[in-house]
mmCIF file of C-alpha atoms in Angstrom:
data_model
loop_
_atom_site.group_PDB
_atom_site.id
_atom_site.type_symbol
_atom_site.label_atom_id
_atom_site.label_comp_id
_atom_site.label_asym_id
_atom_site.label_seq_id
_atom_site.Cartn_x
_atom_site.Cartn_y
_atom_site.Cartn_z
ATOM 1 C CA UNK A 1 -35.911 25.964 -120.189
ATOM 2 C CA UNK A 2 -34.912 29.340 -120.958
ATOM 3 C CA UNK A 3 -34.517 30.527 -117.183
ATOM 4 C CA UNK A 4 -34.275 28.424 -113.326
ATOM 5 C CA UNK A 5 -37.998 27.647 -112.910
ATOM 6 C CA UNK A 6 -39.010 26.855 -109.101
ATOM 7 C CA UNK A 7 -41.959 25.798 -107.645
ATOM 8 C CA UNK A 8 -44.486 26.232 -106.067
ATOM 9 C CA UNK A 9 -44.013 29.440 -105.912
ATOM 10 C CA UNK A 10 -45.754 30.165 -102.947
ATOM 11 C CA UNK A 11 -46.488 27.347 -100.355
ATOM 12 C CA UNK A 12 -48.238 27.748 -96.467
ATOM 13 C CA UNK A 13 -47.627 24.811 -94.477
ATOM 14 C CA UNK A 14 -48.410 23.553 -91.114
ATOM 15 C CA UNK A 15 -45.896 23.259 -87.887
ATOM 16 C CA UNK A 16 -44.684 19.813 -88.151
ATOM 17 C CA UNK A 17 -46.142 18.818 -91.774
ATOM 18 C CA UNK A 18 -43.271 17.709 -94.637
ATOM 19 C CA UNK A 19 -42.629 19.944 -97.234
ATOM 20 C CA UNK A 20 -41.083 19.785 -101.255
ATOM 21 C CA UNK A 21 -39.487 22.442 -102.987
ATOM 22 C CA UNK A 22 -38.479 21.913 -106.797
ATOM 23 C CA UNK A 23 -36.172 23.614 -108.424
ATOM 24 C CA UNK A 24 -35.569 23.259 -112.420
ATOM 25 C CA UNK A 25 -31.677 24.119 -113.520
ATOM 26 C CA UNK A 26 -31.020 25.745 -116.701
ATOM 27 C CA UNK A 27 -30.285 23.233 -119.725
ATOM 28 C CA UNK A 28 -26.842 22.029 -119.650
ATOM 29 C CA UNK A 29 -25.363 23.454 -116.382
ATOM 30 C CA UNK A 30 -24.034 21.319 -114.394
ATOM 31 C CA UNK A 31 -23.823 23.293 -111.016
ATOM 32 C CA UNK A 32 -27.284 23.919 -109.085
ATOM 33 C CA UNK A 33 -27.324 25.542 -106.039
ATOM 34 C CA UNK A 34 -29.715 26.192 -102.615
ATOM 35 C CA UNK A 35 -29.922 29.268 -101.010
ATOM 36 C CA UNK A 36 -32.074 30.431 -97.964
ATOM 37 C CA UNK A 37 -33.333 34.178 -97.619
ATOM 38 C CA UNK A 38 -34.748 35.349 -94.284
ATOM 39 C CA UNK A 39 -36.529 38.240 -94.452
ATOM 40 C CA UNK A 40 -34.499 41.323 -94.567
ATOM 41 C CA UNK A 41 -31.450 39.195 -94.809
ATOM 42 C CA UNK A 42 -29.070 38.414 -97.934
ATOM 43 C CA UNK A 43 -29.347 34.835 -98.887
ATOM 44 C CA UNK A 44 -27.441 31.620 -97.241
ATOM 45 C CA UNK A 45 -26.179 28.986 -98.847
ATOM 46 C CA UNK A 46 -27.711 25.781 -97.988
ATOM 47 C CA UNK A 47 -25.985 22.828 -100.583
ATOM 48 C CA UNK A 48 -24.716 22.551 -103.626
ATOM 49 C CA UNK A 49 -24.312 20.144 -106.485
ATOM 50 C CA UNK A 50 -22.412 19.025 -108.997
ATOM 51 C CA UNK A 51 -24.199 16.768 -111.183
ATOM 52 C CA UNK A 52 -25.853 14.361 -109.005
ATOM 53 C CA UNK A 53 -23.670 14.133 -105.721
ATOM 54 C CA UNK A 54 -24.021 16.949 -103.264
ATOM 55 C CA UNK A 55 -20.618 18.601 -103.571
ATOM 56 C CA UNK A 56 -21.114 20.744 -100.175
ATOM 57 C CA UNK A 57 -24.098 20.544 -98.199
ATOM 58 C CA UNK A 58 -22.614 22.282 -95.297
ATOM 59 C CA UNK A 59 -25.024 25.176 -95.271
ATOM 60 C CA UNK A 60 -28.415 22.456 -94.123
ATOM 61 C CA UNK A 61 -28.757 23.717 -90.733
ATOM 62 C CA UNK A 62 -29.870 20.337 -89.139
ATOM 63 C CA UNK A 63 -31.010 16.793 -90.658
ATOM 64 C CA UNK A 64 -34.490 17.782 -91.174
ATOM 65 C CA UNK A 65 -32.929 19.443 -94.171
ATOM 66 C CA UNK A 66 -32.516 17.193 -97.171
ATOM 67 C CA UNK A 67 -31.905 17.703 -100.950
ATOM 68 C CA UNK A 68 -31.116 15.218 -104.354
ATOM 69 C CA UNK A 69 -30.519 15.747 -107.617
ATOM 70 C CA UNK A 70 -30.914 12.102 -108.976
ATOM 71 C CA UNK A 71 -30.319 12.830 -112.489
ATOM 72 C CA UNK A 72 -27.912 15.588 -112.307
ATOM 73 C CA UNK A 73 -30.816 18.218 -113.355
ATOM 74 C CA UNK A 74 -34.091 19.009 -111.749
ATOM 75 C CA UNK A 75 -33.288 18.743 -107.744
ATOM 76 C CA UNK A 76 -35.849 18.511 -104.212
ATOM 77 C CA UNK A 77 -35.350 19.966 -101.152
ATOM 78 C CA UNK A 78 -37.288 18.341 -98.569
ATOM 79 C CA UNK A 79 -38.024 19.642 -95.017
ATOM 80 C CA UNK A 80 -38.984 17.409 -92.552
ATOM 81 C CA UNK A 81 -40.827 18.620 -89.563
ATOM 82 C CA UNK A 82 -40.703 22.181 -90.592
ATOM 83 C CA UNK A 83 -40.678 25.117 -87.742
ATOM 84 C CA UNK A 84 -42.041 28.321 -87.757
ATOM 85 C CA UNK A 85 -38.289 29.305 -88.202
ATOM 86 C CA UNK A 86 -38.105 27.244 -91.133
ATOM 87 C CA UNK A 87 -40.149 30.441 -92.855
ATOM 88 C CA UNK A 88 -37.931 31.983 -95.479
ATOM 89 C CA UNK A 89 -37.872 32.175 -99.304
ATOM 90 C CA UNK A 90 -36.106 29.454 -101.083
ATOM 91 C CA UNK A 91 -33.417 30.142 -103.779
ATOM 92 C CA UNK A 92 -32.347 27.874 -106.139
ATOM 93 C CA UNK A 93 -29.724 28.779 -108.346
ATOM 94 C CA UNK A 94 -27.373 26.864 -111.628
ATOM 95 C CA UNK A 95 -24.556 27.794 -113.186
ATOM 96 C CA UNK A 96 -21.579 26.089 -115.544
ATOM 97 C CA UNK A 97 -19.459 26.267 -112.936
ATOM 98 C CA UNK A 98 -17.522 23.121 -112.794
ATOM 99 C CA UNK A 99 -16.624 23.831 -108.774
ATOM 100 C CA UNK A 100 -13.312 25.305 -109.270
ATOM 101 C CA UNK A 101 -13.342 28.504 -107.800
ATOM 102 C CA UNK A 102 -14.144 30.302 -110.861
ATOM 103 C CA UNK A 103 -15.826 33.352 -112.061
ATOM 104 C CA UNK A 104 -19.045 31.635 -113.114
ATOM 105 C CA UNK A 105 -22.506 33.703 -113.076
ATOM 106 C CA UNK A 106 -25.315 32.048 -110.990
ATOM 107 C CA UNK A 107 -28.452 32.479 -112.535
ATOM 108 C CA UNK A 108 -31.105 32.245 -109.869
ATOM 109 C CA UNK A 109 -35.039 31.602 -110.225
ATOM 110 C CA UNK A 110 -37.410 33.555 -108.245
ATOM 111 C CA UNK A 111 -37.745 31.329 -105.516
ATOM 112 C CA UNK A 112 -40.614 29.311 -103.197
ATOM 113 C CA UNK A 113 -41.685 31.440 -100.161
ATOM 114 C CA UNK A 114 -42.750 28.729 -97.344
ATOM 115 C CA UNK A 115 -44.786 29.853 -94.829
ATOM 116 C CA UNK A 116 -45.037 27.732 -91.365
ATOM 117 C CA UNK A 117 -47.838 28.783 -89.726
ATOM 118 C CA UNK B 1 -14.500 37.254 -89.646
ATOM 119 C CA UNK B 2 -15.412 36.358 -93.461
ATOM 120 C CA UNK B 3 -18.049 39.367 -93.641
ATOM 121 C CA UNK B 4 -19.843 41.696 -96.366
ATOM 122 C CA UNK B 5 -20.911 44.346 -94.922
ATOM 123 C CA UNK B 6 -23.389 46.436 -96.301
ATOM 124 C CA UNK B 7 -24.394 49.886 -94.005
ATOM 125 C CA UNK B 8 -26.723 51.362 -95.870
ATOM 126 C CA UNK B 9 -30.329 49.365 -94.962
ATOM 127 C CA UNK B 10 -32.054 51.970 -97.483
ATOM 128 C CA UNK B 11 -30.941 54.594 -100.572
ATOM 129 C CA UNK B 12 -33.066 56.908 -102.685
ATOM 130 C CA UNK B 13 -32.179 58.758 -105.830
ATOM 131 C CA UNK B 14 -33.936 61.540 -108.034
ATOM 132 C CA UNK B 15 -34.712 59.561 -111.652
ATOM 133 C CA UNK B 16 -31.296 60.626 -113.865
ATOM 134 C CA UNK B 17 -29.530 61.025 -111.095
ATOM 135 C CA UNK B 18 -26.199 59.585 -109.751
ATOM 136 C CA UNK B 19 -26.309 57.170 -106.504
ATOM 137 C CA UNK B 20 -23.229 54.797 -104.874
ATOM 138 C CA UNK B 21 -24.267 51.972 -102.699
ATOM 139 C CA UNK B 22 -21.316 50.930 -100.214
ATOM 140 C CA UNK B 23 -20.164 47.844 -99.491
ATOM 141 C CA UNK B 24 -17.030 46.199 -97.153
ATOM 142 C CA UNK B 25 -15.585 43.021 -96.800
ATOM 143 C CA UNK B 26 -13.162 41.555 -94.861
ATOM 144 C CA UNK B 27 -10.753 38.783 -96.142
ATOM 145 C CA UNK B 28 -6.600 37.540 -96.343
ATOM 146 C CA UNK B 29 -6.985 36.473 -99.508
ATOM 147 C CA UNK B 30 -5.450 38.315 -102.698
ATOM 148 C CA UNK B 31 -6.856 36.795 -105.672
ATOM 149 C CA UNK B 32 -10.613 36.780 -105.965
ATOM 150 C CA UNK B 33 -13.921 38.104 -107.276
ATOM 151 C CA UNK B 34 -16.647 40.384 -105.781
ATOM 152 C CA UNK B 35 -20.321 40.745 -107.156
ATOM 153 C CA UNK B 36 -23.087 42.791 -106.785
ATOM 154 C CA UNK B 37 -26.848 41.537 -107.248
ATOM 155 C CA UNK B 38 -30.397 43.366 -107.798
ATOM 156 C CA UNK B 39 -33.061 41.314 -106.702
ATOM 157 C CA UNK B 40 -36.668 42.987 -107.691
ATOM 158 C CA UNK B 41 -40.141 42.525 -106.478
ATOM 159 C CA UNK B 42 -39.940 39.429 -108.419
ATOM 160 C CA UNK B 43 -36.819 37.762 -106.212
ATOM 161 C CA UNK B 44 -34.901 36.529 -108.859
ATOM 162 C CA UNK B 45 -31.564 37.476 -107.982
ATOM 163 C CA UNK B 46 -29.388 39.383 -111.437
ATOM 164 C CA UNK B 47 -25.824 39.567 -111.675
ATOM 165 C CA UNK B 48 -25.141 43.684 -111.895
ATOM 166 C CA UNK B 49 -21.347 43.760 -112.485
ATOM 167 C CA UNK B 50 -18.455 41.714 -111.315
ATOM 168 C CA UNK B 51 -15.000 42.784 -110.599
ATOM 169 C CA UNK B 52 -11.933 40.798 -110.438
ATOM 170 C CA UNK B 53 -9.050 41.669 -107.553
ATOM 171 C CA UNK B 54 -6.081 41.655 -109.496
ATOM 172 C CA UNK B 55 -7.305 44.350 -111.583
ATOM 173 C CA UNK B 56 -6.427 47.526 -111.674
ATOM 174 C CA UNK B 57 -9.222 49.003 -113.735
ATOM 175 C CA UNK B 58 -12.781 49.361 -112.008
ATOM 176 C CA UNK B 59 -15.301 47.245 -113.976
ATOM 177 C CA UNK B 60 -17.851 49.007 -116.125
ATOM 178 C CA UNK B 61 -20.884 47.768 -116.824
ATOM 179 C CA UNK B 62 -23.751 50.560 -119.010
ATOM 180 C CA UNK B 63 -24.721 52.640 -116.161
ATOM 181 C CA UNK B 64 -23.322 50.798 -113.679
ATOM 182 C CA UNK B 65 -19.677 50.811 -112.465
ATOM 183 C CA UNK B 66 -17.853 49.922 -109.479
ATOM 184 C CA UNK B 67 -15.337 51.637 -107.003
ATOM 185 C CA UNK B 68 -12.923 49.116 -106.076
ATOM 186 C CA UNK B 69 -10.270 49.992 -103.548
ATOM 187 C CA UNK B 70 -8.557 46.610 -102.415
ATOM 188 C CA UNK B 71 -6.993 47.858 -99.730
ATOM 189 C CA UNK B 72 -9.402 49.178 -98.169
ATOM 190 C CA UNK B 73 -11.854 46.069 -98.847
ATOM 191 C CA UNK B 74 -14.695 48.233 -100.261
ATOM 192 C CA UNK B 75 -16.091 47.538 -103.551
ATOM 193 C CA UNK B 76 -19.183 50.395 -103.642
ATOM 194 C CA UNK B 77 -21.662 50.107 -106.750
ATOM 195 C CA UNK B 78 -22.717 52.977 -108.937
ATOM 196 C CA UNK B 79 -25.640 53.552 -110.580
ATOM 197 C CA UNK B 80 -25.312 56.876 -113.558
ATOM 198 C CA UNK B 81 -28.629 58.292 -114.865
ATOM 199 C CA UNK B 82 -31.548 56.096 -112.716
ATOM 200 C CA UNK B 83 -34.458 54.818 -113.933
ATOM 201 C CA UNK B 84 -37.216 53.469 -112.367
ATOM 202 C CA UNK B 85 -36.180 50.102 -113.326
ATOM 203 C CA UNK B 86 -33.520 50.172 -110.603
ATOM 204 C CA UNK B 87 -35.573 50.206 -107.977
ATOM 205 C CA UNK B 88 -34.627 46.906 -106.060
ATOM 206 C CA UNK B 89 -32.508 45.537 -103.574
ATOM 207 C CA UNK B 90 -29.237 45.418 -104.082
ATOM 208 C CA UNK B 91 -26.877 42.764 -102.576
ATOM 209 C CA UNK B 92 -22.668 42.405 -102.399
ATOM 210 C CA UNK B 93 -21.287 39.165 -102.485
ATOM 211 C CA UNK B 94 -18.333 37.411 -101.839
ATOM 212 C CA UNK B 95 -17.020 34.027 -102.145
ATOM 213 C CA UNK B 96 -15.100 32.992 -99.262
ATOM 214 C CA UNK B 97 -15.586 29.037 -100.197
ATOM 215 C CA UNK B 98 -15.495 28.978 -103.835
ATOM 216 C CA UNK B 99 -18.423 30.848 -106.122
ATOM 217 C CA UNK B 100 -20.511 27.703 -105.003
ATOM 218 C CA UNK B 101 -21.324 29.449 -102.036
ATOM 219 C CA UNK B 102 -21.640 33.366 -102.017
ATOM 220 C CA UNK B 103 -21.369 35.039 -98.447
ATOM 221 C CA UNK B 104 -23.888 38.422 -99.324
ATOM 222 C CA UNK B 105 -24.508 41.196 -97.153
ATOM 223 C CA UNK B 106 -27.709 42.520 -95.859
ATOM 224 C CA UNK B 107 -28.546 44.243 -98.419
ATOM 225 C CA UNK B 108 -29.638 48.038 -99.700
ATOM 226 C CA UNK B 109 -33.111 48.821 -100.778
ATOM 227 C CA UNK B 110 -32.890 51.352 -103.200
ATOM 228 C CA UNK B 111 -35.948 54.142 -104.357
ATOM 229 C CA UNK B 112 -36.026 55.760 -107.349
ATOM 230 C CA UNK B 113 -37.978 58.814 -107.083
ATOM 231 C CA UNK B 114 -39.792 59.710 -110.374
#
């Protein structure tokens, strides 16, 4: 597509219930990336991959946190359990980058705001 | 500390008028990049201009240029003639790790006053 397309956009869950986030990388790049945004906060990295394998994934802040890329394009996050504290919105960003530390633009989508109640 | 700091939580600006948004960061390292970001109402985040260390020359971008003084570790963003299409928050970033995983600051929330 012609931009990083997430969804849902919005989603309100339930303490406790599982939850899917989908984020759809740009044609061709290879690098896709997670990001967490608390409110009034910059965003946090959460994983990143290149092509299929998870590259880094040192951002998920416990194992309740998971996330795939199974064809090296469209990738899941999945939260298991979620917490209140789990509320944030959800970046998801892809870029050519090939994972050298290079000067390659992300290009983020607008994100999935999950709401624990 | 690998920081960005950001210490301005909110900016406003007259529509034409000239505004510079401030940002610090602390690193050892000599060669890398720094970014800044606008993220609008909508939340997608936009690359604004991006400036390279081992430059001399501050990077230009339209209306927007950067004031880039290494030693000091501030890179401060500014925005010539606003329009009300600036309005947003505006976020510095740096990639301690590799571009893969952008440290940002807190962010500024910039007004443009018609």
């Amino acid at each position: 597509g012609a931009g990083v397309s997430q969804t849902p956009s919005n989603k309100v869950t339930e303490k406790g219930k599982y939850v899917e986030l989908r984020c759809d990388p740009i044609s061709g790049h290879t690098a896709l990336y997670w990001y967490r945004q608390s409110l009034g906060q910059g965003p946090e990295f959460l994983i990143y991959f290149q092509g299929t394998g998870a590259a880094d994934d040192s951002g998920l802040p416990n194992d309740r946190f998971f996330a795939v890329r199974p064809e090296g394009s469209v990738s899941t996050l999945k939260i298991q359990r979620t917490e209140r504290g789990d509320s944030a919105v959800y970046l998801c960003a892809s870029s050519f980058a090939t994972g050298q530390r290079d000067t390659g633009e992300l290009f983020f989508g607008e994100g999935s705001r999950l709401t624990v109640l | 500390a690998q920081t960005v700091t950001q210490s301005q939580p909110e900016m406003s600006v007259q529509e034409a008028e000239t505004v510079t948004l401030s940002c610090t960061y602390d690193t050892s390292e000599s060669d890398y990049y720094l970014f800044w970001y606008k993220q609008p109402p909508s939340r997608q985040m936009i690359l604004v201009i991006r400036q390279e260390a081992y430059k001399q020359q501050n990077a230009t971008e339209n209306r927007f240029s950067v004031n880039f003084q290494k030693a000091a570790k501030s890179f401060s963003l500014k925005i010539s003639d606003s329009q009300l299409g600036d309005a947003a928050m505006y976020f510095c970033a740096y990639p301690f790790f590799g571009n893969e995983k952008l440290t940002f600051g807190t962010g500024t929330r910039l007004t443009i006053i018609p």
